[in-house]
Short mmCIF file of C-alpha atoms and ligand atoms in Angstrom, two decimals:
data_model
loop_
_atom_site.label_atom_id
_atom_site.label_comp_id
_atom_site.label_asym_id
_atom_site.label_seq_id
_atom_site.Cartn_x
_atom_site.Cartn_y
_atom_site.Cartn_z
CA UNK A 26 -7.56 9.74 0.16
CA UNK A 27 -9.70 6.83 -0.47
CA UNK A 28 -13.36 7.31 0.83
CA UNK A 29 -16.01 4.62 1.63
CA UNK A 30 -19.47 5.65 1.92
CA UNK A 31 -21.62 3.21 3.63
CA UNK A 32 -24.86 5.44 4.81
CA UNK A 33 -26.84 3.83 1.85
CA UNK A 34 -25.79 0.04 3.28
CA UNK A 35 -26.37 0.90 6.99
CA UNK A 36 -29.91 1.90 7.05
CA UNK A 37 -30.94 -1.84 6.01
CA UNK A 38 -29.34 -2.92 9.28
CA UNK A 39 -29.86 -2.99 12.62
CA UNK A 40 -27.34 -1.14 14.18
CA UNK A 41 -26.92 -3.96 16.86
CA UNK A 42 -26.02 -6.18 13.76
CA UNK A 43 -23.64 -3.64 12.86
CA UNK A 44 -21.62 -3.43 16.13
CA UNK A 45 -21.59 -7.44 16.53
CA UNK A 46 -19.73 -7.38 12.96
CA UNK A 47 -17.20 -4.63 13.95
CA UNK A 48 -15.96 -6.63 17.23
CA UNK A 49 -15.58 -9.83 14.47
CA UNK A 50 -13.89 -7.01 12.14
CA UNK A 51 -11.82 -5.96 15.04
CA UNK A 52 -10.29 -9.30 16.18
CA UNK A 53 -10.07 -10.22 12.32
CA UNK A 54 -7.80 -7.07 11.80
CA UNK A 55 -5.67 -8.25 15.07
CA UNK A 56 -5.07 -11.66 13.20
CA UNK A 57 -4.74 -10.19 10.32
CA UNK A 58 -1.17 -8.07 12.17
CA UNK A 59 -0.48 -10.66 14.59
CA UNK A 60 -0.09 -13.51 12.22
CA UNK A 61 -2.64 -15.69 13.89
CA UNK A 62 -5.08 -16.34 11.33
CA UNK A 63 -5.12 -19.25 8.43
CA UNK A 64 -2.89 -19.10 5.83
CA UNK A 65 -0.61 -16.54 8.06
CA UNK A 66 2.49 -17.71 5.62
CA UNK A 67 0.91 -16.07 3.39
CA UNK A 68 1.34 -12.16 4.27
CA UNK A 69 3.90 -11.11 2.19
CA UNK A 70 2.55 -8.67 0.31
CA UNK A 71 2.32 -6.06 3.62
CA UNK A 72 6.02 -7.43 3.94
CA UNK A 73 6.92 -6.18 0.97
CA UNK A 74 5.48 -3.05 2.01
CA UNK A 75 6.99 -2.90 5.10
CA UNK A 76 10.32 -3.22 3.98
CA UNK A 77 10.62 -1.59 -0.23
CA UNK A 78 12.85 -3.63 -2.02
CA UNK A 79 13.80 -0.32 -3.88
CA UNK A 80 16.32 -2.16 -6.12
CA UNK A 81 13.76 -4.27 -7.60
CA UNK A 82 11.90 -1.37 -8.46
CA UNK A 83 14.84 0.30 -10.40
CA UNK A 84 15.65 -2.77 -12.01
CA UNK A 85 11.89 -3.25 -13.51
CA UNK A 86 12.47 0.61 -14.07
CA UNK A 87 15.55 -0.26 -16.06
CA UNK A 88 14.40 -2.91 -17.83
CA UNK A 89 10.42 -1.33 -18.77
CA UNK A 90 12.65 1.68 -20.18
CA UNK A 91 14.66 -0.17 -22.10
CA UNK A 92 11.30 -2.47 -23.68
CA UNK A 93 9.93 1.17 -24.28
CA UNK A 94 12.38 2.44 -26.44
CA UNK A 95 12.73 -1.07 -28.19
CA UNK A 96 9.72 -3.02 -29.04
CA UNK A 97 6.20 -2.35 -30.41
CA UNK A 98 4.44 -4.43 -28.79
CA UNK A 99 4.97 -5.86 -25.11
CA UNK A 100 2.44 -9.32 -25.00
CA UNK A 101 1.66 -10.06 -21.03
CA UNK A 102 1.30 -13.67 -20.93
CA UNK A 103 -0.76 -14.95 -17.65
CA UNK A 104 -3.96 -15.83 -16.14
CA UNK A 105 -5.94 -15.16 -12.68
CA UNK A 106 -3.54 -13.12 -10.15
CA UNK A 107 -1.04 -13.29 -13.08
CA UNK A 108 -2.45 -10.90 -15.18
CA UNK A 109 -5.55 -8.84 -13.70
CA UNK A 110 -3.64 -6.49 -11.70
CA UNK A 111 -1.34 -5.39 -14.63
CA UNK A 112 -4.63 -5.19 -16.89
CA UNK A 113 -6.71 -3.03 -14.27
CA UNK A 114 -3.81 -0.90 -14.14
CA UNK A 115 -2.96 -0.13 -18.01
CA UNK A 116 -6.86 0.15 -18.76
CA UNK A 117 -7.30 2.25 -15.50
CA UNK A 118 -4.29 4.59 -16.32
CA UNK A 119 -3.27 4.30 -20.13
CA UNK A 120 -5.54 6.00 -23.09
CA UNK A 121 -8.28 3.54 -24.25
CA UNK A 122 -6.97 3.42 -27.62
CA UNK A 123 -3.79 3.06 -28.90
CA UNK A 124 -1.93 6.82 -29.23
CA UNK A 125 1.89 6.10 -29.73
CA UNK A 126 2.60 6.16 -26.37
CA UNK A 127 4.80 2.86 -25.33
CA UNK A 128 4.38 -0.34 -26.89
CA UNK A 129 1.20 -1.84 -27.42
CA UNK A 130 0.44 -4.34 -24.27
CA UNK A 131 -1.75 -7.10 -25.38
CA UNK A 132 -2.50 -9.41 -22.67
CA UNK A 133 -2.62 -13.53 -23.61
CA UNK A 134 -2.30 -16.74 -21.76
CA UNK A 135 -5.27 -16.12 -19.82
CA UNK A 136 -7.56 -18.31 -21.82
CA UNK A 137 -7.44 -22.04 -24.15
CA UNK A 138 -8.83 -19.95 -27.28
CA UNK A 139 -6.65 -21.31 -30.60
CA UNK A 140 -8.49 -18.73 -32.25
CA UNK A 141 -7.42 -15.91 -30.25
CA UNK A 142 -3.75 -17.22 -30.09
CA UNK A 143 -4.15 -17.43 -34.28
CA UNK A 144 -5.21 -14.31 -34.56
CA UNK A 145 -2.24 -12.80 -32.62
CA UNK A 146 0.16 -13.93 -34.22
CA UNK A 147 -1.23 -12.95 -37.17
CA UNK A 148 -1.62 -9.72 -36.01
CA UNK A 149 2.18 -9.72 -34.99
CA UNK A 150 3.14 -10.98 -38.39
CA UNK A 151 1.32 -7.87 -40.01
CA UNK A 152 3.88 -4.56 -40.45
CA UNK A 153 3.46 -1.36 -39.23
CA UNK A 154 2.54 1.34 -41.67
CA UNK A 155 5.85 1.76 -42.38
CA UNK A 156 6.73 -1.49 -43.41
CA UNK A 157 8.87 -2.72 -40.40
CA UNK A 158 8.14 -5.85 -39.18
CA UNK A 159 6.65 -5.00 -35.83
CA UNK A 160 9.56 -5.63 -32.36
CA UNK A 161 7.83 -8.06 -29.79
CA UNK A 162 8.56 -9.22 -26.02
CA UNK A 163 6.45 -11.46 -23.91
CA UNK A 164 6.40 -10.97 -20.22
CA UNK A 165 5.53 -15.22 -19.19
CA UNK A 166 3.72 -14.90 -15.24
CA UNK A 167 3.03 -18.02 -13.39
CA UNK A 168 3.89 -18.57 -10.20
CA UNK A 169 3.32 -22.12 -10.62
CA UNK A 170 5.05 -22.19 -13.94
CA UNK A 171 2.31 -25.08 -14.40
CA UNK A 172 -0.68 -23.19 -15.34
CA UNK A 173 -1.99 -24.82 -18.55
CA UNK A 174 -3.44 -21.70 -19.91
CA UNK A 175 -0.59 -20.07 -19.52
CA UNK A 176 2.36 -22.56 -20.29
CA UNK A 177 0.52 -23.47 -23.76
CA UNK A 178 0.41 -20.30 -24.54
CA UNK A 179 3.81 -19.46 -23.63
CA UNK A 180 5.32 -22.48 -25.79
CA UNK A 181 3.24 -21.00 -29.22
CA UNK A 182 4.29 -17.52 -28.78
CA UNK A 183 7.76 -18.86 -27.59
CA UNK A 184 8.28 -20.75 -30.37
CA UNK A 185 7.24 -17.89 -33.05
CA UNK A 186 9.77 -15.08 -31.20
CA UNK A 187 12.63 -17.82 -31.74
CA UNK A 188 12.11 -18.45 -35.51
CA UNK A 189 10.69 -14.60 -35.84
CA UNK A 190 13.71 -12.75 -33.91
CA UNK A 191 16.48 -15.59 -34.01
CA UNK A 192 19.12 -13.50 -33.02
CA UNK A 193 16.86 -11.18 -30.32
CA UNK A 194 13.93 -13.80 -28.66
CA UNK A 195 15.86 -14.29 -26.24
CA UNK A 196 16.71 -10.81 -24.62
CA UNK A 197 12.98 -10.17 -25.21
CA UNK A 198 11.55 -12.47 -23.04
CA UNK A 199 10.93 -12.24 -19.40
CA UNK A 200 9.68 -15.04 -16.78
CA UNK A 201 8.23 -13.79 -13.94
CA UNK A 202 7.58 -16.58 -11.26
CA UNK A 203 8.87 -17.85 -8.22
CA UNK A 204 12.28 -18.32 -7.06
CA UNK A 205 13.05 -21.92 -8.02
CA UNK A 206 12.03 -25.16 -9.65
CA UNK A 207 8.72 -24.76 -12.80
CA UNK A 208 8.96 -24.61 -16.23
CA UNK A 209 9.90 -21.10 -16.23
CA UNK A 210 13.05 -21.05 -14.18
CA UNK A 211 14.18 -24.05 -16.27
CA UNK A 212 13.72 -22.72 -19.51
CA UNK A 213 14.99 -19.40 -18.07
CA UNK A 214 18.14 -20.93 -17.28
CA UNK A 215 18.45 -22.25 -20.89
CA UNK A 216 17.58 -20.07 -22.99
CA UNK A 217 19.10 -16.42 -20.57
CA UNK A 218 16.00 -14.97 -20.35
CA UNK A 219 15.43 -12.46 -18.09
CA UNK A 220 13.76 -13.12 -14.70
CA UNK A 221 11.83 -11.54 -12.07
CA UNK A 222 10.90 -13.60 -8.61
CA UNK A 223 7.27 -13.50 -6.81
CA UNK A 224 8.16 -14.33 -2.94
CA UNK A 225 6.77 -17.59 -1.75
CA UNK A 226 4.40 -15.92 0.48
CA UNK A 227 2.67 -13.38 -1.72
CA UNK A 228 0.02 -15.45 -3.33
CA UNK A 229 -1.41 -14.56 -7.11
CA UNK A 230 -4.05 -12.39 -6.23
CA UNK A 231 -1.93 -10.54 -3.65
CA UNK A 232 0.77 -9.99 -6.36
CA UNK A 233 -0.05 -6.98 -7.85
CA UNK A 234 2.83 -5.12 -6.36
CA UNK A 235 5.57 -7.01 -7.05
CA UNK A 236 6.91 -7.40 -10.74
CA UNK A 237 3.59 -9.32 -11.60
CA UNK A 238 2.00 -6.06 -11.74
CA UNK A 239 5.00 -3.58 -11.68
CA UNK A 240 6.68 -5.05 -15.03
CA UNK A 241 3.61 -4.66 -17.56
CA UNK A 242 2.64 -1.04 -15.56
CA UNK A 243 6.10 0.04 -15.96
CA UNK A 244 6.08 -0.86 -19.57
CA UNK A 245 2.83 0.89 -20.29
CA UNK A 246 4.55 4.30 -18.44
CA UNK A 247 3.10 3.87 -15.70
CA UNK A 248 4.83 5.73 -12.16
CA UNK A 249 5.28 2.53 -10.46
CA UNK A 250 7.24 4.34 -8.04
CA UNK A 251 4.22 6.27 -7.13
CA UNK A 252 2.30 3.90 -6.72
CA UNK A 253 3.94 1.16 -4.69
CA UNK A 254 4.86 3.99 -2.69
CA UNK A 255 1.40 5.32 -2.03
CA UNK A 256 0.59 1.46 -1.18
CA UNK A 257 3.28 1.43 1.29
CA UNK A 258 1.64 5.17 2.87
CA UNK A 259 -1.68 3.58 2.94
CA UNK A 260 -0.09 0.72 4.53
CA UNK A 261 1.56 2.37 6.90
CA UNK A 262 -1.80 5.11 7.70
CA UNK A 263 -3.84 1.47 8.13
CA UNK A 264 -1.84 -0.14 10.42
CA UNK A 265 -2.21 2.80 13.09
CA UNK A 266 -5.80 3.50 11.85
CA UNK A 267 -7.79 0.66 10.62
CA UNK A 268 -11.24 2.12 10.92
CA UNK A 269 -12.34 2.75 7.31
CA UNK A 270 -11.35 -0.92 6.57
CA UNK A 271 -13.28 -2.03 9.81
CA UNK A 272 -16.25 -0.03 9.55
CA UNK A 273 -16.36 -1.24 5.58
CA UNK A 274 -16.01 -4.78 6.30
CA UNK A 275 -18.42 -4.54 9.42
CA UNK A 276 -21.04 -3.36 7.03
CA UNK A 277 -20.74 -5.52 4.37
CA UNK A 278 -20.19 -8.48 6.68
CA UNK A 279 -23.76 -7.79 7.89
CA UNK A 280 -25.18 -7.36 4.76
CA UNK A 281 -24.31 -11.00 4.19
CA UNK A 282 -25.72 -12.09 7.49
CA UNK A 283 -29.20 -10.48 6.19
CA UNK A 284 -28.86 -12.76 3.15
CA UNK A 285 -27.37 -10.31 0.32
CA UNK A 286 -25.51 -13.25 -1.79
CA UNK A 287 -24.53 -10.97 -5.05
CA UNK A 288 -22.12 -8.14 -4.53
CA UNK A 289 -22.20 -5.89 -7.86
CA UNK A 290 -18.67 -4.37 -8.57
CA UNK A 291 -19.32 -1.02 -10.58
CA UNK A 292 -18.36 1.81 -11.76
CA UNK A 293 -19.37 4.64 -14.06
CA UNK A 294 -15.21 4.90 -15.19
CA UNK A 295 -15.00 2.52 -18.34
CA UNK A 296 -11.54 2.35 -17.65
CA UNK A 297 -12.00 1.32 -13.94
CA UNK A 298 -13.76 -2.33 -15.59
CA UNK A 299 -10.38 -3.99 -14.97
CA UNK A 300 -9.52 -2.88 -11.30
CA UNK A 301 -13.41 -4.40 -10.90
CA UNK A 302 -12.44 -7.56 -12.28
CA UNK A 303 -9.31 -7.24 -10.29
CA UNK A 304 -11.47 -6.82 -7.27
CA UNK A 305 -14.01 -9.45 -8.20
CA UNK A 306 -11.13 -11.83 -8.01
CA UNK A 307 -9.42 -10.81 -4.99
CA UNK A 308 -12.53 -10.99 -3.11
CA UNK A 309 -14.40 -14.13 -5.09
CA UNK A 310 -11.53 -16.56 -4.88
CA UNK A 311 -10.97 -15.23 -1.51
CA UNK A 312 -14.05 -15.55 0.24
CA UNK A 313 -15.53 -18.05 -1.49
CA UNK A 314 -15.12 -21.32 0.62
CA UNK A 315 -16.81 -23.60 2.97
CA UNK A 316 -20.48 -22.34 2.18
CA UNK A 317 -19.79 -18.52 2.38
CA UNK A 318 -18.98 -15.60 1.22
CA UNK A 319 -21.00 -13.14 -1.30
CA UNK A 320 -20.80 -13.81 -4.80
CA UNK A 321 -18.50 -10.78 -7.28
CA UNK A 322 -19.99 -9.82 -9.73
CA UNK A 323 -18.93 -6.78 -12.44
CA UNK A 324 -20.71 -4.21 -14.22
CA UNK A 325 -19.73 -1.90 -16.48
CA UNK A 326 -22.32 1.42 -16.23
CA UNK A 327 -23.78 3.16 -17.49
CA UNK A 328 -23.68 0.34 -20.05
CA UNK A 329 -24.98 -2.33 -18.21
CA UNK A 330 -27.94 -0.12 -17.10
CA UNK A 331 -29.44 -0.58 -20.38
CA UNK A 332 -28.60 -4.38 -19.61
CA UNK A 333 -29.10 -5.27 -15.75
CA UNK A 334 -30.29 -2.14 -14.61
CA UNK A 335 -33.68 -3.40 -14.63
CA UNK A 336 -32.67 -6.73 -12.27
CA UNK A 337 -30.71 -4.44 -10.30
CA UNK A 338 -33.95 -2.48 -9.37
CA UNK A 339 -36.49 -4.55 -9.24
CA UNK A 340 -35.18 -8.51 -9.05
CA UNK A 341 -34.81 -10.46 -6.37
CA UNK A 342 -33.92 -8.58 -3.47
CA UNK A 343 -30.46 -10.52 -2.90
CA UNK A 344 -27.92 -7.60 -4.24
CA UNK A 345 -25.88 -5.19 -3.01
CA UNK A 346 -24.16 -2.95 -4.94
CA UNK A 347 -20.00 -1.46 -4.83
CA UNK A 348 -19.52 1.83 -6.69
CA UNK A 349 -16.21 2.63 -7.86
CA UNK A 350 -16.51 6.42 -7.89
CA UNK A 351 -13.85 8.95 -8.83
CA UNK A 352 -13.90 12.70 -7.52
CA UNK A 353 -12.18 14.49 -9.88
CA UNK A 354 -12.20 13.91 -13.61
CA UNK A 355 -9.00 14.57 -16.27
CA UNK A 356 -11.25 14.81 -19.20
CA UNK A 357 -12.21 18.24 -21.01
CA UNK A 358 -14.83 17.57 -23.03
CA UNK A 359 -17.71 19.67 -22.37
CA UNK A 360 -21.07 19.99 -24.51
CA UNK A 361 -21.40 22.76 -26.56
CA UNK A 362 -24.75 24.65 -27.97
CA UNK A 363 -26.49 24.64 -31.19
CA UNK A 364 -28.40 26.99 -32.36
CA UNK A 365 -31.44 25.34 -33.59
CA UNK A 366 -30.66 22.48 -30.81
CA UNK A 367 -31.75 19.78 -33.15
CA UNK A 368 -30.63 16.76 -30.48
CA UNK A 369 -32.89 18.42 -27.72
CA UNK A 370 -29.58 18.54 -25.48
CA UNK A 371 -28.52 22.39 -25.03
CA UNK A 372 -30.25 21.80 -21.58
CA UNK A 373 -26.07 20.42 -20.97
CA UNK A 374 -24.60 23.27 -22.66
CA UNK A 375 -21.34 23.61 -20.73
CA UNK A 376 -21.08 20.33 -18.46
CA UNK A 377 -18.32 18.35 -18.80
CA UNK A 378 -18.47 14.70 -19.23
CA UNK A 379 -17.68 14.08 -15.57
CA UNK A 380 -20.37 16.21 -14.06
CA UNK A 381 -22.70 14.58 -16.60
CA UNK A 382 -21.58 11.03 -15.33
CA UNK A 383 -21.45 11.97 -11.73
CA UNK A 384 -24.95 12.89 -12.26
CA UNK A 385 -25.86 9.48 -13.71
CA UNK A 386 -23.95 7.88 -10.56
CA UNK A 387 -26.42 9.86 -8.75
CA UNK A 388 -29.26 9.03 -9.39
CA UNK A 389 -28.71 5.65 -10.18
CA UNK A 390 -27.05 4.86 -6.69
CA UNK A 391 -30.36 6.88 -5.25
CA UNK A 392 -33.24 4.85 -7.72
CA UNK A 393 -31.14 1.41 -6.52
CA UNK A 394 -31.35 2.33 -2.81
CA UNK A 395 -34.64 3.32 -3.20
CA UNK A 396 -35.45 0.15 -4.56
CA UNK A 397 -34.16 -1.76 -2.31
CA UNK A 398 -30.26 -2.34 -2.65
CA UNK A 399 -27.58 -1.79 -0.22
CA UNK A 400 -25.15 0.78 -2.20
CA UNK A 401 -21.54 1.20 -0.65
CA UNK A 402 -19.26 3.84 -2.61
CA UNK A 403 -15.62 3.79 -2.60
CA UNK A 404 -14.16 6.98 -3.74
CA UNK A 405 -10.49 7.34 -5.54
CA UNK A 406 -9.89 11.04 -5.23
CA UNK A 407 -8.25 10.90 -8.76
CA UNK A 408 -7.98 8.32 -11.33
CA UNK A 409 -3.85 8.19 -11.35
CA UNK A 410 -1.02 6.20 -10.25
CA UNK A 411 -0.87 7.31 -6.35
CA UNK A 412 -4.56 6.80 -5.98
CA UNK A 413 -4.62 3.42 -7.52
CA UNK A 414 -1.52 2.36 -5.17
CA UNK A 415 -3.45 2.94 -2.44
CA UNK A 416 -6.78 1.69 -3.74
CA UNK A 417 -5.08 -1.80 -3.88
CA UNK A 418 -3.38 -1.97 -0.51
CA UNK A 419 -6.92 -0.76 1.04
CA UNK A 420 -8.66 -3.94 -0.95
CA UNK A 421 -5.69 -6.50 0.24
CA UNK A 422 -6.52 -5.44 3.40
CA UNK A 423 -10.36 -5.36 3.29
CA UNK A 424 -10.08 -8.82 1.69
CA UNK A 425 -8.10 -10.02 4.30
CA UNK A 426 -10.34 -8.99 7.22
CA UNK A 427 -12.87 -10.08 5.70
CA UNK A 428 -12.12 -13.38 5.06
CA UNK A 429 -11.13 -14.03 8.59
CA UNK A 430 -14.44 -12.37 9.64
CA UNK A 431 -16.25 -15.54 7.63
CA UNK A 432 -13.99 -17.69 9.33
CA UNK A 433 -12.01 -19.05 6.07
CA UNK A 434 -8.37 -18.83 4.85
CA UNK A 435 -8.45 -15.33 2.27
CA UNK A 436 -5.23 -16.85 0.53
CA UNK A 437 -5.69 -20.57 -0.59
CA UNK A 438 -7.85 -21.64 -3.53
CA UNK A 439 -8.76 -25.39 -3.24
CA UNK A 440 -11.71 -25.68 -5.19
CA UNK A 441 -9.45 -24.08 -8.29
CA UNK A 442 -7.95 -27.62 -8.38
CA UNK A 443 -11.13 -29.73 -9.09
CA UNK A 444 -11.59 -28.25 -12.66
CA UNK A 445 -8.02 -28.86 -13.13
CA UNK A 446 -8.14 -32.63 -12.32
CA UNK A 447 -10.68 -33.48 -14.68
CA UNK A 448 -9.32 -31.44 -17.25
CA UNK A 449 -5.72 -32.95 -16.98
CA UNK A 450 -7.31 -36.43 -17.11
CA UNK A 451 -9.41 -35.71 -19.94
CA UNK A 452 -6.35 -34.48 -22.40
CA UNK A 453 -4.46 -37.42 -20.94
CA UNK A 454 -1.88 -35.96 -18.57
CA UNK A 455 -0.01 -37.89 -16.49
O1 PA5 B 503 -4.75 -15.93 -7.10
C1 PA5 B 503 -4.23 -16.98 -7.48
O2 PA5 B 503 -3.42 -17.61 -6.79
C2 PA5 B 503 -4.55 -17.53 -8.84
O3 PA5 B 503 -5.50 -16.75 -9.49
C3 PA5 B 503 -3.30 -17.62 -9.69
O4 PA5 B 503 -2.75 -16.35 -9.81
C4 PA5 B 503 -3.62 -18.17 -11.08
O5 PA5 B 503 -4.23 -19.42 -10.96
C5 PA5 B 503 -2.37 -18.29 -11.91
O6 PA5 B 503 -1.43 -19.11 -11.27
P1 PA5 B 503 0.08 -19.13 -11.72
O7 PA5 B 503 0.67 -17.79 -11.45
O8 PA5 B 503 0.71 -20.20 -10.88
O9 PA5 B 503 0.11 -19.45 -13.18
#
């Protein structure tokens, strides 16, 4: 059960503040289940909840199973709510470095870097220590199917898996994007690769539950079963009691009010960086409209303590700070004596890793409080699939509320465009 810890955010506000915010939460949440709100055709991904398309689920079962057994490495090809759900969810859930479990999932499209494409495909071209030449799909996401990013990337690596894999390319590639019309479905069509559909009404950042997300997680072993399924419990549990979500939002509503402009994503999980940058997107190109909204920022500690710590504590007072904490740890590493303790660190002898980290979340959430920034804590009871299923449902809804709490539409993007028009007219589109 997901737990949100606000007592170091509420003592910098009034309480009258606090109760103004939770009647906007309130109505916000009523909009947010009665349809009423902007961008209302854009709900689908509590539809999908509502009603489990169970078939789609075995069929990305089927098909990750098959890519499993087959292929080496499994290249996700996608930017923006195209990709950061399926890389929160392999770095949250699969081993930091590469142990022979699945195919390697190397992540692409998200960026105009020749270099990094280059390098790629060198790395493609190289063969595994046993001399193989190394088995390759590429998942293509765009809803759009226009994304430049994305496309250009899609036509290099395209191009190499037809004159690498002549005979196979094309039962090793996979569009995922929407129903009809785009590049994808037409080259799709041509070529028989396989397909997966995002509804019309999920948007990208909303799409981490449908094969967007669920294709690359189910590739990288993930229980995606587990998790959509927790998402649809949480869903369920939120509907009849929305209070955690409410209270949350309320909080961090008011925080804004009293001028906090930087919201610092954390966590002391390395592996939880992605599901930050997950969140800083669902929330940043969510809220950020019209004026408003608090800007989402991530940190990676206790790394970035030797890096920002020092703003953090004693900058400009315009912060507030989300921990992404996690209650019970997998690792076993614990520290061991030395006689002659050389290193000066037997005063650990027998802690684990965890308890040594949950003692550095601590006292850093305490020093920052102290000093003068809001901390909210959002507790996953265990870093696995269930827990993350519901982690994401909680922050779809959150975002939601939220948004309608500022008074803006949580699922369009307009300002996206701007960069986009003067980058289209610069390399001479038409
Ligand atoms: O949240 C969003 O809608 C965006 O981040 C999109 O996901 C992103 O721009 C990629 O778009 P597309 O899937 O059309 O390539």
């Amino acid at each position: 059960m997901i737990q949100v810890e606000l007592a170091k955010a509420t003592s910098f506000l009034e309480s009258g503040k606090i109760d103004a915010a939770y009647k906007k939460a309130l109505s916000a949440f009523e909009k947010v289940k009665n349809k009423t709100g902007a961008g209302a055709e854009w709900l689908g991904w509590r539809r999908i909840l509502a009603e489990p398309n169970d078939a789609e689920l075995e069929q990305i079962d089927t098909l990750a199973g098959r890519f499993r057994d087959e292929v080496d490495v499994f290249i996700v090809c996608g930017i923006g709510g195209s990709y950061l759900g399926a890389e929160a969810l392999i770095k949250a859930l699969k081993p930091s470095f590469d142990i022979a479990d699945g195919p390697e999932i190397i992540f692409a499209g998200n960026n105009l870097n020749g270099s990094y494409l280059r390098d790629l495909l060198t790395y493609l071209e190289q063969p595994k220590p046993d001399g193989e030449s190394k088995k390759v799909a590429v998942n293509a996401i765009s809803k759009s199917g226009t994304t430049l990013e994305t496309a250009l990337s899609f036509r290099v690596l395209r191009k190499w898996m037809h004159e690498r894999f002549p005979e196979e390319a094309s039962g090793r590639i996979i569009c995922t994007t929407s129903a009809a019309g785009g590049a994808l479905n037409a080259l799709a069509d041509k070529h028989g690769y396989a397909r997966f559909v995002i509804p019309g009404n999920v948007g990208g950042r909303f799409s981490v539950l449908t094969p967007v997300g669920l294709l690359p997680a189910a590739v990288a072993g993930i229980d995606i079963r587990a998790m959509f399924y927790e998402a649809v419990a949480k869903y369920e549990e939120l509907e009849e009691d929305p209070e955690s979500v409410l209270k949350y939002a309320a909080v961090r509503y008011a925080l804004g009010e009293a001028g906090k402009t930087i919201d610092l994503i954390t966590s002391f999980e390395t592996e939880l960086t992605g599901l930050s940058r997950w969140l800083q997107q669902l929330l940043g190109e969510s809220e950020g409209k019209e004026g408003r909204g608090i800007f989402p920022v991530v940190g990676s500690y206790s790394t970035d303590l030797h890096s920002i710590g020092q703003f953090v504590q004693q900058g400009r007072r315009s912060m507030m700070e989300t921990f992404i904490a996690v209650k019970k740890g997998k690792e076993s590493i614990y520290v061991s004596t030395t006689a002659d303790n050389e290193d000066g660190l037997n005063y650990l002898e027998g802690k684990s890793f965890h308890n040594i980290n949950r003692g550095a979340l601590e006292a850093t959430r305490q020093a920052h409080f102290e000093g003068g920034t809001p901390c909210i804590t959002i507790e996953l009871e265990e870093k696995n699939a269930h827990h993350l299923g519901e982690f994401i449902y909680f922050f779809e809804l959150f975002t939601a509320v939220y948004c309608y709490m500022l008074d803006v539409n949580p699922f369009n993007q307009p300002g996206v465009e701007n960069y986009k028009k003067g980058m289209y007219k610069l390399l001479g589109k038409e």
